[in-house]
Amino acid sequence: MAVRLSGRLGLGLNCDTEQTLDLLERISGLKEGKRINLSFQDIDFFYPSFLVSFMIACDKATKEKQCTVSITDWPEEPEVRCYLRDSGFCQLASLPEPPQVENIEHDKENILPIEHLEMVGPTFGADLVALLERRIDLSTGVNRQLEECIEELRANIIQHSQTKWSGVALGQDYPASGRVRFSIGDAGIGIKTHLCEQHSQYRELSTTDVLRKSLEQGVSGTDLETNSGQGLYELQQFVELNGGELVILSEDGFLLLEGRQVKEKRLLKWKFQGTIVCLTFEADYGSKYYLRSELEQNGIIPTNTEAGDQ
Amino acid sequence: MSQKIVVKELMGERCSQRLSPNGFRDGRFLRDVILYELQRNDSLEVDLNGIVVMTPSFADEAFGKLLYDYSSDQLTKQLKFIIGTAEPHIVNRINSAVSNRSAIIEAEKQKKQGNHFSKESVTS
């Protein structure tokens, strides 16, 4: 099978989501031992959400079904080729470095390279928050809490993904557009399957409704782990306040939120084996983010400012 | 006899993993160290100086699950926390972890005795 891709690949608004989902479906649906050849020649842009979901889908197909995924043509644009190198994608996917990028220097400070979650260092969450703080003014408390949310997500994936390797994550600051994008994903059993193992009431719900539920406080895959179900909830709270974007792809469910609004909620006709969470944070010049407790400690009760629970 | 554990020396300033793949610097490791010291000493000081991050999962694994081996009263008597320069929310994290784990243990007991609690009734 040969597939020619074009445009801006990723999941979310301003991305070619349909083409990305179509490609993931093709890779996920490969039969044992089959091959797919991909042409990246006409691609203008790779979002982190594409690289993470593509990595997971390919890993699953190649390791479990001995399929072959090969790239027959690299992107024509040198910057785009360079990004594949500097994001760490080529190295992690055991691909050769794209041609003719030796003399091109990408701004590596803008990238939190793609990496397996067990391999990232203890400052992984802090490094992502540092990317965010280039665009958004965060109090110390919010800084710490966001870091803990990211680490909580990572810990949950490592603990619960039920696969040999847990997952991957990639972060990127886009100074030109004033956005920070972060994607994290695993090749596990999926959110609905995981929640249904412990809570029979979710079995009656559609996958997209379960994904919506998974963003609520305290929803977790196990009765016995306390304080679970906080990572996604608190991140979603922050993205909501920020007016950013949250995308979840898990099994046959696809959910896209912009700020508080559900922009898209779709049941797919195929299943992505795993879960991808993609966050886009908007540059929010002129705003500062505080925890409620920080304001209250200083005698300030939030009234006119927008406020989430925390 | 009293002993002291300096969490930052054992775990670094960021305590995030409940269970890590290699069992190193995770919540379970810290709990094992605390249990080991509690068996050999009348009291134990847990020094949280310099801790900047503690995830809820870590707090539950390291401190909440101590309740499977010691009662709340025993822990109050034997375990002392030194906050020092730790981030202010760390104390709340630990308190919440212990409180929620206590509720879970109570629910488990009730379940074994044949009384069923819903998750909503035991988590705050």
Short mmCIF file of C-alpha atoms in Angstrom, two decimals:
data_model
loop_
_atom_site.label_atom_id
_atom_site.label_comp_id
_atom_site.label_asym_id
_atom_site.label_seq_id
_atom_site.Cartn_x
_atom_site.Cartn_y
_atom_site.Cartn_z
CA MET A 1 0.00 0.00 0.00
CA ALA A 2 1.33 3.45 -0.88
CA VAL A 3 0.00 6.64 0.67
CA ARG A 4 0.94 10.17 -0.29
CA LEU A 5 0.42 12.71 2.47
CA SER A 6 0.20 16.48 2.30
CA GLY A 7 -0.57 19.56 4.33
CA ARG A 8 -0.34 20.06 8.07
CA LEU A 9 -0.62 16.75 9.87
CA GLY A 10 -1.95 16.60 13.38
CA LEU A 11 -5.07 16.26 15.53
CA GLY A 12 -7.06 19.34 16.38
CA LEU A 13 -8.11 22.71 15.01
CA ASN A 14 -5.86 24.15 12.29
CA CYS A 15 -4.58 20.64 11.53
CA ASP A 16 -5.47 18.20 8.79
CA THR A 17 -7.20 15.96 11.31
CA GLU A 18 -9.07 13.90 8.71
CA GLN A 19 -5.92 12.93 6.85
CA THR A 20 -4.18 12.10 10.12
CA LEU A 21 -7.03 9.92 11.34
CA ASP A 22 -7.19 8.25 7.93
CA LEU A 23 -3.49 7.40 8.08
CA LEU A 24 -3.76 6.08 11.65
CA GLU A 25 -6.69 3.93 10.55
CA ARG A 26 -4.67 2.50 7.66
CA ILE A 27 -1.69 1.69 9.88
CA SER A 28 -3.88 0.26 12.65
CA GLY A 29 -5.71 -1.88 10.10
CA LEU A 30 -2.63 -3.41 8.49
CA LYS A 31 -2.80 -7.20 8.33
CA GLU A 32 0.02 -9.36 9.63
CA GLY A 33 3.28 -8.87 7.73
CA LYS A 34 1.93 -6.20 5.38
CA ARG A 35 3.78 -3.10 4.25
CA ILE A 36 2.77 0.53 3.89
CA ASN A 37 4.90 3.08 2.03
CA LEU A 38 4.46 6.71 2.94
CA SER A 39 5.41 9.76 0.94
CA PHE A 40 5.98 12.83 3.11
CA GLN A 41 7.05 14.93 0.12
CA ASP A 42 4.13 17.37 0.18
CA ILE A 43 3.89 17.81 3.93
CA ASP A 44 4.10 21.40 5.14
CA PHE A 45 4.03 20.79 8.85
CA PHE A 46 4.07 18.08 11.51
CA TYR A 47 2.32 18.80 14.78
CA PRO A 48 3.40 16.96 17.96
CA SER A 49 0.02 15.21 17.96
CA PHE A 50 0.86 13.61 14.62
CA LEU A 51 4.35 12.44 15.57
CA VAL A 52 3.17 10.94 18.87
CA SER A 53 0.12 9.15 17.41
CA PHE A 54 2.07 8.01 14.34
CA MET A 55 4.88 6.65 16.54
CA ILE A 56 2.45 4.67 18.66
CA ALA A 57 0.47 3.30 15.70
CA CYS A 58 3.67 2.27 13.86
CA ASP A 59 5.20 0.69 16.93
CA LYS A 60 2.10 -1.39 17.46
CA ALA A 61 1.94 -2.48 13.80
CA THR A 62 5.63 -3.29 13.49
CA LYS A 63 6.18 -5.00 16.84
CA GLU A 64 2.93 -6.92 17.18
CA LYS A 65 2.08 -7.68 13.57
CA GLN A 66 5.55 -7.58 11.97
CA CYS A 67 4.33 -4.98 9.48
CA THR A 68 6.66 -2.60 7.70
CA VAL A 69 6.09 1.14 7.64
CA SER A 70 8.52 2.90 5.37
CA ILE A 71 8.98 6.51 4.33
CA THR A 72 9.71 6.66 0.63
CA ASP A 73 9.98 10.45 0.32
CA TRP A 74 11.02 13.02 2.87
CA PRO A 75 9.34 16.44 3.04
CA GLU A 76 10.53 18.85 0.40
CA GLU A 77 10.85 21.73 2.85
CA PRO A 78 14.22 21.62 4.67
CA GLU A 79 12.69 23.12 7.83
CA VAL A 80 10.18 20.31 8.01
CA ARG A 81 12.91 17.69 7.51
CA CYS A 82 14.94 19.40 10.18
CA TYR A 83 12.04 19.19 12.60
CA LEU A 84 11.84 15.43 12.16
CA ARG A 85 15.47 15.26 13.21
CA ASP A 86 15.39 17.77 16.06
CA SER A 87 12.15 16.56 17.60
CA GLY A 88 13.93 13.25 18.19
CA PHE A 89 11.41 11.47 15.99
CA CYS A 90 13.92 9.93 13.58
CA GLN A 91 16.11 8.66 16.39
CA LEU A 92 13.25 7.16 18.39
CA ALA A 93 11.74 5.56 15.30
CA SER A 94 15.15 4.17 14.28
CA LEU A 95 14.99 6.08 11.02
CA PRO A 96 18.00 7.56 9.23
CA GLU A 97 18.44 11.30 9.49
CA PRO A 98 16.60 13.10 6.67
CA PRO A 99 18.86 14.21 3.84
CA GLN A 100 20.37 17.67 3.49
CA VAL A 101 19.72 18.95 6.99
CA GLU A 102 23.35 18.98 8.13
CA ASN A 103 23.73 22.74 7.83
CA ILE A 104 20.33 23.69 9.18
CA GLU A 105 20.03 24.61 12.84
CA HIS A 106 16.58 24.39 14.38
CA ASP A 107 15.86 26.23 17.60
CA LYS A 108 16.17 23.25 19.90
CA GLU A 109 15.25 25.29 22.95
CA ASN A 110 11.68 25.30 21.67
CA ILE A 111 11.41 21.53 21.70
CA LEU A 112 10.87 19.01 24.46
CA PRO A 113 12.02 16.05 22.33
CA ILE A 114 9.90 12.98 21.80
CA GLU A 115 10.93 10.28 24.22
CA HIS A 116 9.69 7.12 25.87
CA LEU A 117 8.08 8.04 29.18
CA GLU A 118 10.27 5.71 31.26
CA MET A 119 13.37 7.36 29.85
CA VAL A 120 12.56 10.99 30.57
CA GLY A 121 14.29 12.61 33.50
CA PRO A 122 12.74 13.79 36.77
CA THR A 123 12.35 17.33 35.42
CA PHE A 124 10.11 16.29 32.50
CA GLY A 125 7.05 18.04 33.90
CA ALA A 126 9.12 21.07 34.90
CA ASP A 127 10.63 21.29 31.41
CA LEU A 128 7.19 21.39 29.81
CA VAL A 129 5.99 24.04 32.25
CA ALA A 130 9.13 26.03 31.44
CA LEU A 131 8.06 25.98 27.76
CA LEU A 132 4.63 27.22 28.84
CA GLU A 133 6.03 30.03 30.95
CA ARG A 134 7.51 31.61 27.84
CA ARG A 135 3.93 32.39 26.80
CA ILE A 136 1.88 32.42 29.98
CA ASP A 137 2.45 34.09 33.35
CA LEU A 138 2.06 31.45 36.05
CA SER A 139 2.22 31.82 39.80
CA THR A 140 4.49 29.45 41.69
CA GLY A 141 1.51 27.40 42.83
CA VAL A 142 0.12 26.99 39.30
CA ASN A 143 3.59 26.17 38.01
CA ARG A 144 3.95 23.38 40.57
CA GLN A 145 0.42 22.09 40.09
CA LEU A 146 0.77 21.87 36.31
CA GLU A 147 4.06 20.08 36.73
CA GLU A 148 2.38 17.62 39.07
CA CYS A 149 -0.48 17.08 36.58
CA ILE A 150 1.96 16.20 33.82
CA GLU A 151 3.89 13.89 36.13
CA GLU A 152 0.64 12.32 37.32
CA LEU A 153 -0.32 11.62 33.67
CA ARG A 154 3.09 10.13 33.01
CA ALA A 155 2.97 7.99 36.14
CA ASN A 156 -0.49 6.69 35.26
CA ILE A 157 0.58 5.74 31.74
CA ILE A 158 3.66 3.93 33.01
CA GLN A 159 1.66 2.11 35.63
CA HIS A 160 -1.52 1.27 33.73
CA SER A 161 -0.76 1.09 30.01
CA GLN A 162 -0.39 -2.69 30.16
CA THR A 163 2.16 -2.73 27.33
CA LYS A 164 5.85 -3.53 27.18
CA TRP A 165 6.79 0.10 26.75
CA SER A 166 4.52 2.70 28.16
CA GLY A 167 4.20 5.72 25.89
CA VAL A 168 5.81 8.76 24.35
CA ALA A 169 5.50 12.50 24.72
CA LEU A 170 6.59 15.56 22.75
CA GLY A 171 6.31 19.26 23.50
CA GLN A 172 6.89 22.27 21.27
CA ASP A 173 6.81 26.02 21.65
CA TYR A 174 5.73 27.97 18.55
CA PRO A 175 6.90 31.55 19.07
CA ALA A 176 5.46 32.79 15.78
CA SER A 177 1.91 31.76 16.64
CA GLY A 178 2.29 32.14 20.41
CA ARG A 179 1.24 28.60 21.23
CA VAL A 180 2.70 25.67 23.12
CA ARG A 181 1.63 22.20 22.05
CA PHE A 182 2.12 19.03 24.02
CA SER A 183 1.14 15.49 23.16
CA ILE A 184 1.39 12.38 25.25
CA GLY A 185 0.24 8.94 24.29
CA ASP A 186 0.34 5.28 25.06
CA ALA A 187 -0.33 2.02 23.24
CA GLY A 188 -2.46 0.63 26.03
CA ILE A 189 -5.98 -0.71 26.21
CA GLY A 190 -7.71 2.67 25.96
CA ILE A 191 -9.62 4.82 28.43
CA LYS A 192 -13.04 3.21 28.10
CA THR A 193 -11.75 -0.36 28.40
CA HIS A 194 -9.61 0.66 31.36
CA LEU A 195 -12.46 2.40 33.21
CA CYS A 196 -14.92 -0.41 32.44
CA GLU A 197 -12.60 -2.92 34.11
CA GLN A 198 -13.40 -1.29 37.42
CA HIS A 199 -16.69 0.51 36.92
CA SER A 200 -19.50 -1.39 35.22
CA GLN A 201 -21.62 1.76 34.86
CA TYR A 202 -19.35 2.96 32.04
CA ARG A 203 -20.16 -0.04 29.87
CA GLU A 204 -23.48 1.44 28.87
CA LEU A 205 -21.92 4.72 27.71
CA SER A 206 -20.45 5.44 24.29
CA THR A 207 -16.67 5.85 24.08
CA THR A 208 -16.98 9.60 23.52
CA ASP A 209 -19.20 9.97 26.60
CA VAL A 210 -16.64 8.02 28.60
CA LEU A 211 -13.88 10.31 27.32
CA ARG A 212 -15.94 13.29 28.48
CA LYS A 213 -16.37 11.61 31.89
CA SER A 214 -12.63 10.92 32.11
CA LEU A 215 -12.07 14.67 32.30
CA GLU A 216 -14.13 14.91 35.48
CA GLN A 217 -12.53 15.08 38.88
CA GLY A 218 -11.81 11.79 40.59
CA VAL A 219 -12.61 9.52 37.66
CA SER A 220 -10.01 6.79 37.69
CA GLY A 221 -9.55 3.29 36.43
CA THR A 222 -9.31 1.74 39.82
CA ASP A 223 -11.20 1.93 43.08
CA LEU A 224 -8.07 1.25 45.03
CA GLU A 225 -5.89 4.14 43.93
CA THR A 226 -6.77 7.33 45.74
CA ASN A 227 -6.17 10.79 44.37
CA SER A 228 -6.28 9.34 40.88
CA GLY A 229 -8.32 11.06 38.24
CA GLN A 230 -6.69 14.39 39.02
CA GLY A 231 -4.13 14.77 36.22
CA LEU A 232 -6.46 15.08 33.22
CA TYR A 233 -9.08 16.97 35.20
CA GLU A 234 -6.72 19.69 36.39
CA LEU A 235 -5.07 20.02 32.98
CA GLN A 236 -8.46 20.37 31.37
CA GLN A 237 -9.41 23.05 33.93
CA PHE A 238 -6.31 25.03 33.00
CA VAL A 239 -6.83 24.63 29.25
CA GLU A 240 -10.44 25.76 29.70
CA LEU A 241 -9.36 28.95 31.49
CA ASN A 242 -6.63 29.53 28.95
CA GLY A 243 -8.96 29.10 26.00
CA GLY A 244 -6.65 26.45 24.63
CA GLU A 245 -7.42 23.12 23.06
CA LEU A 246 -7.66 19.56 24.30
CA VAL A 247 -7.89 16.54 22.05
CA ILE A 248 -8.31 12.95 23.15
CA LEU A 249 -8.17 10.00 20.79
CA SER A 250 -8.76 6.67 22.47
CA GLU A 251 -10.11 3.45 20.94
CA ASP A 252 -13.03 4.53 18.74
CA GLY A 253 -13.60 7.86 20.47
CA PHE A 254 -12.39 11.28 19.32
CA LEU A 255 -13.02 14.38 21.44
CA LEU A 256 -11.93 17.96 20.71
CA LEU A 257 -12.46 20.78 23.17
CA GLU A 258 -11.65 24.43 22.63
CA GLY A 259 -11.78 26.27 25.92
CA ARG A 260 -15.09 25.18 27.41
CA GLN A 261 -16.70 24.18 24.13
CA VAL A 262 -16.92 20.69 22.73
CA LYS A 263 -15.96 21.33 19.11
CA GLU A 264 -16.05 17.76 18.01
CA LYS A 265 -17.20 14.52 19.53
CA ARG A 266 -17.03 11.56 17.19
CA LEU A 267 -17.34 7.80 17.24
CA LEU A 268 -14.90 6.35 14.74
CA LYS A 269 -15.56 3.27 12.63
CA TRP A 270 -12.23 1.80 13.69
CA LYS A 271 -10.24 1.58 16.91
CA PHE A 272 -6.99 3.28 17.74
CA GLN A 273 -5.23 0.89 20.08
CA GLY A 274 -4.12 3.27 22.77
CA THR A 275 -4.75 6.82 23.92
CA ILE A 276 -3.43 10.16 22.73
CA VAL A 277 -3.91 13.38 24.68
CA CYS A 278 -3.00 16.61 22.89
CA LEU A 279 -2.94 19.99 24.59
CA THR A 280 -2.58 23.40 22.97
CA PHE A 281 -1.95 26.37 25.22
CA GLU A 282 -2.57 29.87 23.93
CA ALA A 283 -0.26 32.75 24.63
CA ASP A 284 -2.20 34.73 27.20
CA TYR A 285 -0.35 38.00 27.47
CA GLY A 286 -1.83 40.28 30.07
CA SER A 287 -3.24 37.47 32.22
CA LYS A 288 -1.67 35.80 35.20
CA TYR A 289 -2.78 32.45 36.55
CA TYR A 290 -3.08 31.85 40.30
CA LEU A 291 -4.42 29.08 42.47
CA ARG A 292 -7.49 30.06 44.48
CA SER A 293 -5.57 29.26 47.65
CA GLU A 294 -2.82 31.69 46.69
CA LEU A 295 -5.31 34.51 46.21
CA GLU A 296 -7.18 33.71 49.41
CA GLN A 297 -3.94 33.67 51.38
CA ASN A 298 -3.47 37.27 50.31
CA GLY A 299 -7.03 38.19 51.16
CA ILE A 300 -8.23 38.25 47.56
CA ILE A 301 -11.54 36.58 46.70
CA PRO A 302 -11.87 35.99 42.92
CA THR A 303 -15.05 37.63 41.63
CA ASN A 304 -14.53 39.27 38.26
CA THR A 305 -11.75 37.03 37.08
CA GLU A 306 -12.63 33.74 35.49
CA ALA A 307 -12.13 30.95 37.96
CA GLY A 308 -12.12 27.22 37.84
CA ASP A 309 -12.44 25.07 40.92
CA GLN A 310 -8.82 25.62 41.89
CA MET B 1 15.13 5.98 69.90
CA SER B 2 14.49 8.41 67.03
CA GLN B 3 15.65 8.42 63.45
CA LYS B 4 15.42 10.87 60.56
CA ILE B 5 14.78 10.41 56.84
CA VAL B 6 15.67 13.28 54.54
CA VAL B 7 13.31 12.79 51.61
CA LYS B 8 15.26 15.03 49.25
CA GLU B 9 18.39 12.93 49.70
CA LEU B 10 16.47 9.75 48.86
CA MET B 11 14.13 10.99 46.15
CA GLY B 12 15.44 14.27 44.81
CA GLU B 13 13.29 17.38 45.08
CA ARG B 14 10.57 16.00 42.78
CA CYS B 15 8.48 13.11 44.02
CA SER B 16 6.29 11.99 41.17
CA GLN B 17 6.17 8.25 40.50
CA ARG B 18 3.93 5.95 42.45
CA LEU B 19 5.71 2.91 41.04
CA SER B 20 8.65 3.27 38.67
CA PRO B 21 9.78 0.49 36.29
CA ASN B 22 13.04 -0.01 38.21
CA GLY B 23 11.62 0.58 41.68
CA PHE B 24 13.96 3.47 42.21
CA ARG B 25 12.93 6.82 43.71
CA ASP B 26 9.23 6.00 43.70
CA GLY B 27 6.52 6.16 46.35
CA ARG B 28 6.80 2.51 47.19
CA PHE B 29 10.55 2.80 47.76
CA LEU B 30 10.04 5.65 50.24
CA ARG B 31 7.29 3.73 52.04
CA ASP B 32 9.59 0.70 52.33
CA VAL B 33 12.28 2.91 53.88
CA ILE B 34 9.78 4.45 56.33
CA LEU B 35 8.46 1.03 57.34
CA TYR B 36 11.99 -0.28 57.82
CA GLU B 37 12.91 2.63 60.10
CA LEU B 38 9.63 2.51 62.04
CA GLN B 39 10.29 -1.13 62.91
CA ARG B 40 13.65 -0.22 64.43
CA ASN B 41 12.89 3.11 66.08
CA ASP B 42 10.30 4.49 68.47
CA SER B 43 9.81 7.54 66.32
CA LEU B 44 10.79 8.78 62.91
CA GLU B 45 11.25 12.28 61.51
CA VAL B 46 10.44 12.72 57.84
CA ASP B 47 12.30 15.77 56.60
CA LEU B 48 10.54 17.38 53.63
CA ASN B 49 12.94 20.30 53.29
CA GLY B 50 13.47 21.27 49.64
CA ILE B 51 10.66 19.13 48.17
CA VAL B 52 9.03 21.17 45.41
CA VAL B 53 6.76 18.62 43.70
CA MET B 54 4.75 15.73 45.08
CA THR B 55 2.05 14.12 42.96
CA PRO B 56 -1.10 12.75 44.59
CA SER B 57 -0.11 9.26 43.46
CA PHE B 58 3.26 9.49 45.12
CA ALA B 59 1.79 10.83 48.37
CA ASP B 60 -0.72 8.00 48.47
CA GLU B 61 1.85 5.30 47.76
CA ALA B 62 4.46 6.66 50.18
CA PHE B 63 2.30 7.85 53.05
CA GLY B 64 -1.34 6.88 52.56
CA LYS B 65 -0.56 3.19 52.29
CA LEU B 66 1.32 3.24 55.61
CA LEU B 67 -2.17 2.79 57.04
CA TYR B 68 -2.09 -0.86 55.94
CA ASP B 69 0.67 -1.44 58.49
CA TYR B 70 0.03 1.19 61.17
CA SER B 71 -3.11 2.75 62.54
CA SER B 72 -3.71 6.44 62.23
CA ASP B 73 -3.02 6.91 65.97
CA GLN B 74 0.25 5.01 65.78
CA LEU B 75 1.40 7.12 62.84
CA THR B 76 0.43 10.35 64.60
CA LYS B 77 2.51 9.24 67.59
CA GLN B 78 5.53 7.87 65.78
CA LEU B 79 5.83 9.91 62.60
CA LYS B 80 6.85 13.58 62.65
CA PHE B 81 7.11 15.73 59.55
CA ILE B 82 9.61 18.55 59.16
CA ILE B 83 8.19 20.95 56.58
CA GLY B 84 11.00 23.53 56.42
CA THR B 85 11.37 24.84 52.86
CA ALA B 86 8.98 22.33 51.27
CA GLU B 87 6.35 23.86 49.00
CA PRO B 88 3.28 24.74 51.10
CA HIS B 89 0.86 22.47 49.22
CA ILE B 90 2.96 19.36 50.01
CA VAL B 91 1.46 19.15 53.51
CA ASN B 92 -2.06 19.21 52.06
CA ARG B 93 -1.07 16.53 49.57
CA ILE B 94 0.06 14.22 52.34
CA ASN B 95 -2.94 14.95 54.54
CA SER B 96 -5.33 14.31 51.64
CA ALA B 97 -3.55 11.11 50.73
CA VAL B 98 -3.76 9.74 54.26
CA SER B 99 -7.35 10.85 54.68
CA ASN B 100 -8.51 9.33 51.39
CA ARG B 101 -6.62 6.11 51.92
CA SER B 102 -8.20 5.82 55.35
CA ALA B 103 -11.62 6.06 53.73
CA ILE B 104 -10.71 3.43 51.14
CA ILE B 105 -9.52 1.05 53.87
CA GLU B 106 -12.76 1.58 55.75
CA ALA B 107 -14.73 0.86 52.59
CA GLU B 108 -12.71 -2.33 52.01
CA LYS B 109 -13.51 -3.46 55.55
CA GLN B 110 -17.20 -2.75 55.07
CA LYS B 111 -17.19 -4.64 51.77
CA LYS B 112 -15.63 -7.70 53.40
CA GLN B 113 -18.28 -7.57 56.09
CA GLY B 114 -20.97 -7.42 53.44
CA ASN B 115 -21.82 -3.68 53.51
CA HIS B 116 -21.26 -1.94 50.17
CA PHE B 117 -20.24 1.66 49.73
CA SER B 118 -20.30 3.49 46.45
CA LYS B 119 -17.10 5.23 45.41
CA GLU B 120 -18.84 8.60 45.68
CA SER B 121 -19.54 8.06 49.38
CA VAL B 122 -15.95 7.39 50.37
CA THR B 123 -13.98 9.94 48.41
CA SER B 124 -14.09 13.59 49.41
#
